[in-house]
Tab-separated table of C-alpha atoms in Angstrom:
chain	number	residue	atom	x	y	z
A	1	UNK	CA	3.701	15.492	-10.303
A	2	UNK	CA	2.209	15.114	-14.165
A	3	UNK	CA	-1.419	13.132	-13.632
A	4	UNK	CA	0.011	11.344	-16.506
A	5	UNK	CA	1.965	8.504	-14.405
A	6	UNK	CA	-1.019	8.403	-12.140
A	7	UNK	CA	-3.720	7.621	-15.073
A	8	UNK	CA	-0.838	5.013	-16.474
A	9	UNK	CA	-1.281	3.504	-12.855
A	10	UNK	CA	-4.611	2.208	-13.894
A	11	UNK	CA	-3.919	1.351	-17.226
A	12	UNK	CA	-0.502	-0.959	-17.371
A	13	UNK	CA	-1.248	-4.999	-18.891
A	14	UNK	CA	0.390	-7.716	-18.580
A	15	UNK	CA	0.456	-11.124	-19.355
A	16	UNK	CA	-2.688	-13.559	-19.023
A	17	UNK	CA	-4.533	-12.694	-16.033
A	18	UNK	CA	-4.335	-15.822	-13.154
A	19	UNK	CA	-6.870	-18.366	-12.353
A	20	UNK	CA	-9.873	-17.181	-9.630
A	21	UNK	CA	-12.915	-15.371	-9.233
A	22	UNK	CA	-13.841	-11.581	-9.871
A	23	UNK	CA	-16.739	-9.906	-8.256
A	24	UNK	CA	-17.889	-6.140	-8.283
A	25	UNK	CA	-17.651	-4.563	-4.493
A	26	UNK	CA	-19.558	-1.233	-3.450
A	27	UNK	CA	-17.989	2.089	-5.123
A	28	UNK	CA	-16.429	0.582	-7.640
A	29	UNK	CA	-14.036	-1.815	-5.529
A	30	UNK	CA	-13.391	-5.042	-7.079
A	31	UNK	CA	-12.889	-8.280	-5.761
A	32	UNK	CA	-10.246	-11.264	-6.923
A	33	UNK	CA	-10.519	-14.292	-5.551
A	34	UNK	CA	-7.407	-16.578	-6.700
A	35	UNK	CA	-8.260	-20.119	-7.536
A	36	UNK	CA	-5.648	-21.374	-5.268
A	37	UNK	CA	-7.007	-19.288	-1.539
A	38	UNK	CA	-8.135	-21.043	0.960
A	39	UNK	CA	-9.450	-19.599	3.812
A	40	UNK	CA	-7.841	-20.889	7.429
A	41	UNK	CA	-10.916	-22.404	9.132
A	42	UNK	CA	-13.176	-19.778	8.757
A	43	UNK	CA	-11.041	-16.678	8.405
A	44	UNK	CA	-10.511	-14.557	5.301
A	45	UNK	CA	-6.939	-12.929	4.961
A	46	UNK	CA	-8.002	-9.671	3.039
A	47	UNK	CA	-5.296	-7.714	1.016
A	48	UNK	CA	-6.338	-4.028	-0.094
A	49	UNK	CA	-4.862	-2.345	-2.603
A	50	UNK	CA	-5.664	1.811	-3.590
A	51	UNK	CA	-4.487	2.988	-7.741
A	52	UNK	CA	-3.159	0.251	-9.123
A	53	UNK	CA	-4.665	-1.217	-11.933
A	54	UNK	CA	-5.637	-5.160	-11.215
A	55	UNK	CA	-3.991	-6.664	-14.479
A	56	UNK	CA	-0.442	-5.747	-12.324
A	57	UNK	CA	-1.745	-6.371	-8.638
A	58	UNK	CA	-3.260	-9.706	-9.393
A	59	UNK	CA	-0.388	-10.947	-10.706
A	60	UNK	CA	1.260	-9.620	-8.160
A	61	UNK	CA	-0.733	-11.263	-5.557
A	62	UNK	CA	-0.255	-14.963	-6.848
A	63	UNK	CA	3.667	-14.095	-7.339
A	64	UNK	CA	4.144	-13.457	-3.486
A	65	UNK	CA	2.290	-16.264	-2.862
A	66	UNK	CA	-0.133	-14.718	-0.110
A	67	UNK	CA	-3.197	-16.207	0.770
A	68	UNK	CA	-5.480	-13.650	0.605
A	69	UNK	CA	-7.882	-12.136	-1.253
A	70	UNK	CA	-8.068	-9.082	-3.010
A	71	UNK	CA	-9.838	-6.059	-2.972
A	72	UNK	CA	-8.675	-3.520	-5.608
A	73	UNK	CA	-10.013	0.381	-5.222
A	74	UNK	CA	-9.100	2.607	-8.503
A	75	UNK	CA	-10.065	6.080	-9.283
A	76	UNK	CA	-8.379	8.459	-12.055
A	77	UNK	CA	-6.580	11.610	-10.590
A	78	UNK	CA	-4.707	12.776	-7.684
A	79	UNK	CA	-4.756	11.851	-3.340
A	80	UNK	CA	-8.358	13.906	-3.621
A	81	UNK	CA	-9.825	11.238	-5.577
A	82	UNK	CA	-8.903	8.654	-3.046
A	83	UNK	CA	-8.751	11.027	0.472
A	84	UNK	CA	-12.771	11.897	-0.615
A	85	UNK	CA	-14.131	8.716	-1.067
A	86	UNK	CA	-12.553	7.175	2.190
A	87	UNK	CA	-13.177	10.147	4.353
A	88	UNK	CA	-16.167	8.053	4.877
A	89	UNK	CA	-15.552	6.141	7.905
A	90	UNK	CA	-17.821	3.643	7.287
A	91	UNK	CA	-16.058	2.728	3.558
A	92	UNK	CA	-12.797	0.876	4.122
A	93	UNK	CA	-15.231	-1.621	6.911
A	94	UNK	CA	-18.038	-1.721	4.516
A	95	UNK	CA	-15.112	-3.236	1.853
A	96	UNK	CA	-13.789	-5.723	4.495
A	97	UNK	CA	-17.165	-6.562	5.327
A	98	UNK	CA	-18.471	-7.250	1.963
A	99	UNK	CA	-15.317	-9.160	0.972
A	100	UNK	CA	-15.848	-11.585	3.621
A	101	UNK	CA	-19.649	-11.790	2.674
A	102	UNK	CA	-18.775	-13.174	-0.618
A	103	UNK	CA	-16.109	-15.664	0.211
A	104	UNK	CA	-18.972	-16.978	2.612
A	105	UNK	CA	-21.273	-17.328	0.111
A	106	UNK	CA	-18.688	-20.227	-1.652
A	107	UNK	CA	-19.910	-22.179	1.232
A	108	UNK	CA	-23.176	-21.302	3.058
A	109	UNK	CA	-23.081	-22.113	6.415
A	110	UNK	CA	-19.298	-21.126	7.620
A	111	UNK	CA	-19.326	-18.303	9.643
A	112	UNK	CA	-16.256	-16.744	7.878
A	113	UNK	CA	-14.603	-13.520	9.435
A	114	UNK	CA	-11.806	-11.088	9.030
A	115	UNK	CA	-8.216	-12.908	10.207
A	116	UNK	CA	-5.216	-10.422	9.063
A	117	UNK	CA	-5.854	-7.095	6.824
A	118	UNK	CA	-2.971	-5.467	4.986
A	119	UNK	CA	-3.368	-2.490	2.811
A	120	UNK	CA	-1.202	-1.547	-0.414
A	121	UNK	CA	-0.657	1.610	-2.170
A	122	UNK	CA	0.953	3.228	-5.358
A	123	UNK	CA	1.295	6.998	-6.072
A	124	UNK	CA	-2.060	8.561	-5.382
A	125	UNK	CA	-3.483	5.796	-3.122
A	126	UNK	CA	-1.634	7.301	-0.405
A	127	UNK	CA	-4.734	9.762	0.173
A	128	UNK	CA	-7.311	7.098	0.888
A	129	UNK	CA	-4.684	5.403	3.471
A	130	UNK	CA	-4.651	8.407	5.031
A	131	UNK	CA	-7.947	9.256	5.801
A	132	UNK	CA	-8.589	5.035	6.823
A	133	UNK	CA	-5.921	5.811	9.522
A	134	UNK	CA	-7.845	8.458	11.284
A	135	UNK	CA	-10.567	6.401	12.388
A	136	UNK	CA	-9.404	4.011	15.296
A	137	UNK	CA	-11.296	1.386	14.213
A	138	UNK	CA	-9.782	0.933	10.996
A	139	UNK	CA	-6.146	1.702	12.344
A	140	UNK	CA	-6.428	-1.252	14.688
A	141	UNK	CA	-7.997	-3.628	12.176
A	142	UNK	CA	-4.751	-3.050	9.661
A	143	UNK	CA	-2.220	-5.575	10.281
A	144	UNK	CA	0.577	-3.971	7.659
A	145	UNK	CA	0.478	-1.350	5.506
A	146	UNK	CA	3.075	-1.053	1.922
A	147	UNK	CA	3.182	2.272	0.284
A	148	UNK	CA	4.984	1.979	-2.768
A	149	UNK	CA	6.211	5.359	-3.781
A	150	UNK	CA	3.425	6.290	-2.683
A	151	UNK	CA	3.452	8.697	0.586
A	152	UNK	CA	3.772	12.326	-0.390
A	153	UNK	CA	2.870	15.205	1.727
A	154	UNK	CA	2.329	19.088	2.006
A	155	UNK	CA	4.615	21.274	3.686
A	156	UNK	CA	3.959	22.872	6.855
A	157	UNK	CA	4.266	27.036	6.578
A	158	UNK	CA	6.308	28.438	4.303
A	159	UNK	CA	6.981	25.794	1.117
A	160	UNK	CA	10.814	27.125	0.506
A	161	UNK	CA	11.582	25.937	4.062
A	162	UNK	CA	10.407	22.551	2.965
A	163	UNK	CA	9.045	21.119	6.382
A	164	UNK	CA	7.290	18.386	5.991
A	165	UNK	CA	3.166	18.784	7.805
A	166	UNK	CA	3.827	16.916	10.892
A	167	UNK	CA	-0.317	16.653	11.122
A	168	UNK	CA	-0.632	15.298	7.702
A	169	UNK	CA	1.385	12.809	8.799
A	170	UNK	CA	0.147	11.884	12.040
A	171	UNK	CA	-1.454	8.467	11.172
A	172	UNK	CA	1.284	7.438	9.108
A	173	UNK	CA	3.802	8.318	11.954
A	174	UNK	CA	1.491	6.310	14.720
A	175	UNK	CA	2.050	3.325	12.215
A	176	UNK	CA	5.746	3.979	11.768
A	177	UNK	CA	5.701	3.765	15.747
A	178	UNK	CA	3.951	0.854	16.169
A	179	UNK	CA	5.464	-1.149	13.460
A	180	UNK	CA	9.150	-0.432	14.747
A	181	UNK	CA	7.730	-1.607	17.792
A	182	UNK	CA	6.346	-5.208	16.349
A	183	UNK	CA	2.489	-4.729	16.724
A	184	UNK	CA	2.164	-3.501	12.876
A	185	UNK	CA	4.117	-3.657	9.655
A	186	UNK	CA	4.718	-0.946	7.409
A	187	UNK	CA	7.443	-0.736	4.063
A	188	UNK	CA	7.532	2.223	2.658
A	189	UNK	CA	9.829	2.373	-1.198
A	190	UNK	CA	10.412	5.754	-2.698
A	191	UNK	CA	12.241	7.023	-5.791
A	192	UNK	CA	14.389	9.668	-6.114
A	193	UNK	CA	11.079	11.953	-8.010
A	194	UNK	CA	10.747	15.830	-6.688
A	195	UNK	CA	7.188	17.375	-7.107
A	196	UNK	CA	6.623	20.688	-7.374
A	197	UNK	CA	5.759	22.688	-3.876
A	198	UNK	CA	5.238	19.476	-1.963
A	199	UNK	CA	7.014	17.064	0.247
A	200	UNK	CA	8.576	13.401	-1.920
A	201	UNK	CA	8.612	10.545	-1.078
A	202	UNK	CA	11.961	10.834	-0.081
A	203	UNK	CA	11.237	13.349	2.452
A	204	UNK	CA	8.390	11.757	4.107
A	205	UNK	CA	10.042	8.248	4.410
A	206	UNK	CA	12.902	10.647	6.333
A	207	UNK	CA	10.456	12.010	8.809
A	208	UNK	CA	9.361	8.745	9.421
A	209	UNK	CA	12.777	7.483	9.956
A	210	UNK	CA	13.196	10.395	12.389
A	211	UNK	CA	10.152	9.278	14.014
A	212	UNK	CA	11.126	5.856	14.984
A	213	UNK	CA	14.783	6.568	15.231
A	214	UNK	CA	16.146	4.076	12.758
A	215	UNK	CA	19.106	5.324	11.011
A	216	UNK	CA	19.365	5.422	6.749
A	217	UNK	CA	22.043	3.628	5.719
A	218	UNK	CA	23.342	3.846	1.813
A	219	UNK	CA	23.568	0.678	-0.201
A	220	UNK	CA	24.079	-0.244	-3.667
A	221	UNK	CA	21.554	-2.725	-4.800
A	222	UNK	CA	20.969	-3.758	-8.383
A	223	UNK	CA	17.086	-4.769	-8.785
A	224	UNK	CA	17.645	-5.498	-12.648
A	225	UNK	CA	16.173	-3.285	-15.582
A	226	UNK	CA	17.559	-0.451	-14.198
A	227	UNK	CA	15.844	-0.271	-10.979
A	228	UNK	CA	19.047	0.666	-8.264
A	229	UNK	CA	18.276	0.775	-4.576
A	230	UNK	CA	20.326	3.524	-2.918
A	231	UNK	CA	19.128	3.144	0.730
A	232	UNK	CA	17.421	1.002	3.131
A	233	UNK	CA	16.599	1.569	7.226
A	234	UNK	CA	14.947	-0.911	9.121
A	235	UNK	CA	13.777	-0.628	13.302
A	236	UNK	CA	11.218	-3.585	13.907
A	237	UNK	CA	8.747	-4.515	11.595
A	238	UNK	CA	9.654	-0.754	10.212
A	239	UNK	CA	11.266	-0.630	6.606
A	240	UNK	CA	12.005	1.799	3.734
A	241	UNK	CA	13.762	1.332	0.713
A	242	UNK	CA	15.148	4.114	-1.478
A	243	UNK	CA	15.536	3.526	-4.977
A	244	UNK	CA	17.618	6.825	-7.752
A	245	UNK	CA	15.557	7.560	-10.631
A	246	UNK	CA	13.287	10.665	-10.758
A	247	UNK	CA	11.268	10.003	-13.774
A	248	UNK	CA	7.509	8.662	-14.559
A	249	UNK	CA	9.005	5.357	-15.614
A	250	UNK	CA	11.238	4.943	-12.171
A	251	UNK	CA	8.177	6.286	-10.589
A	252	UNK	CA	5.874	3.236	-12.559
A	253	UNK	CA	8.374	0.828	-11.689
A	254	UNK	CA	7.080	0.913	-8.047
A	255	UNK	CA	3.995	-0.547	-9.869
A	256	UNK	CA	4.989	-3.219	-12.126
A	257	UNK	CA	7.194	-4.301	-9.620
A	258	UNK	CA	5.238	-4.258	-6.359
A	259	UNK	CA	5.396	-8.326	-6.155
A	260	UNK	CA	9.050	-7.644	-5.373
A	261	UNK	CA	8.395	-4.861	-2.862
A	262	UNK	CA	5.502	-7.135	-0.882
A	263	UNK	CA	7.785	-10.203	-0.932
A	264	UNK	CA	10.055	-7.616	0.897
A	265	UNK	CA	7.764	-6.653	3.397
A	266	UNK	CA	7.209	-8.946	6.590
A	267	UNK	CA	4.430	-11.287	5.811
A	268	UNK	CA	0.907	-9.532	6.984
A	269	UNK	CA	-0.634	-13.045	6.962
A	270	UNK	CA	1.892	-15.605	8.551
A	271	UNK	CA	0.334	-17.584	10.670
A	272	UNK	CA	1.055	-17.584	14.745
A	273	UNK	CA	0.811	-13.137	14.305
């Protein structure tokens, strides 16, 4: 895949940015709190989100209507730029941790903690949710996970046989499991892009479809501005959507649209889960 799309990840505008509060997090993470959160009691719903520039994810956050905050983690380049970082175990805590630190200090004297954590990812972002899965910890304390185009993979022995690197995969197939099952959430969306000498999207939302045993089935959907869906399967709280297209702009489109792909997925922070 051309680094281009990736870079354009962090670079797309939109319209006026909403109403809330922005505060610098440790390595670079970022912090929006809308105007309109408000925190159940004294627990923070926290909503992570890895390559995606903020001017589309904020947005996107007050279009869904979730109330949570957000913590946005951007760096230029490929799933090494976000695997590296968060091969740290103690970074993805230490960014829940601090984003509940400074909701608390909007009112001193609440002992605010973590209620529901859901992480988000475009395109390259896939390679920090992968290494935050291997840590136990940080498995159990996501709620729901959406990758939006964004779970590719390497292949395991010889590249022309095109299998998929079942150990690569491992965290991402636990999830798969335990969402179909109701304890998690995961929605995975993938176009119709092939990279060169690596597992798609495509392919890795089939082997997790394998995984849980829910079956593909094709549909015809018409998202508007030429976005067409092409397939859905669903087991549980388990979901992909495929969508043609196998250019940068149906790949960006994962992007710009994500409000419409979290308003898809089940909601991380209803209340009585």
């Amino acid at each position: 895949m051309s680094v281009l799309p990736l870079l354009m990840g962090l670079s797309l505008l939109t319209a006026a940015p909403p109403e809330g509060e922005r505060i610098d997090l440790a390595d670079g993470a970022k912090l929006f709190i809308p105007a309109g959160f408000q925190a159940h009691g004294s627990k923070v719903n926290i909503l992570v989100h890895l390559h995606g520039t903020p001017t589309v994810t904020e947005p996107a956050l007050e279009a869904v209507g979730w109330n949570a905050v957000l913590v946005s983690f951007n760096r230029n380049g490929l799933s090494s730029a976000y695997s590296k970082p968060f091969s740290d175990p103690a970074l993805f805590p230490k960014l829940i941790d601090e984003a509940v630190q400074r909701v608390a200090a909007r009112d001193p004297g609440i002992p605010f903690e973590v209620s529901k954590v859901a992480v988000s990812s475009f395109s390259a972002g896939f390679g920090g949710v992968r290494e935050i899965l291997k840590t136990p910890a940080s498995f159990d304390r996501v709620d729901a996970i959406i990758l939006a185009d964004s779970l590719y993979c390497g292949y395991a022995g010889d590249p022309a046989e095109k299998r998929v690197a079942p150990d690569l995969m491992s965290g991402f197939e636990r999830f798969a499991r335990e969402s179909a099952e109701g304890r998690k959430a995961l929605l995975v969306s993938h176009s119709a892009q092939v990279p060169p000498g690596y597992a798609s999207t495509t392919e890795t939302a089939d082997f997790l479809i394998k995984a849980v045993g829910a079956a593909s089935e094709p549909i015809e959907a018409d998202w508007g501005d030429s976005w067409r869906q092409t397939r859905r399967a669903i087991k549980g709280r388990f979901e992909v959507l495929g969508f043609a297209g196998e250019g940068p702009d149906d790949h960006m489109r994962h992007l710009r649209r994500i409000a419409e792909l979290w308003k898809k997925a089940p909601d991380p922070f209803a209340k009585g889960r």
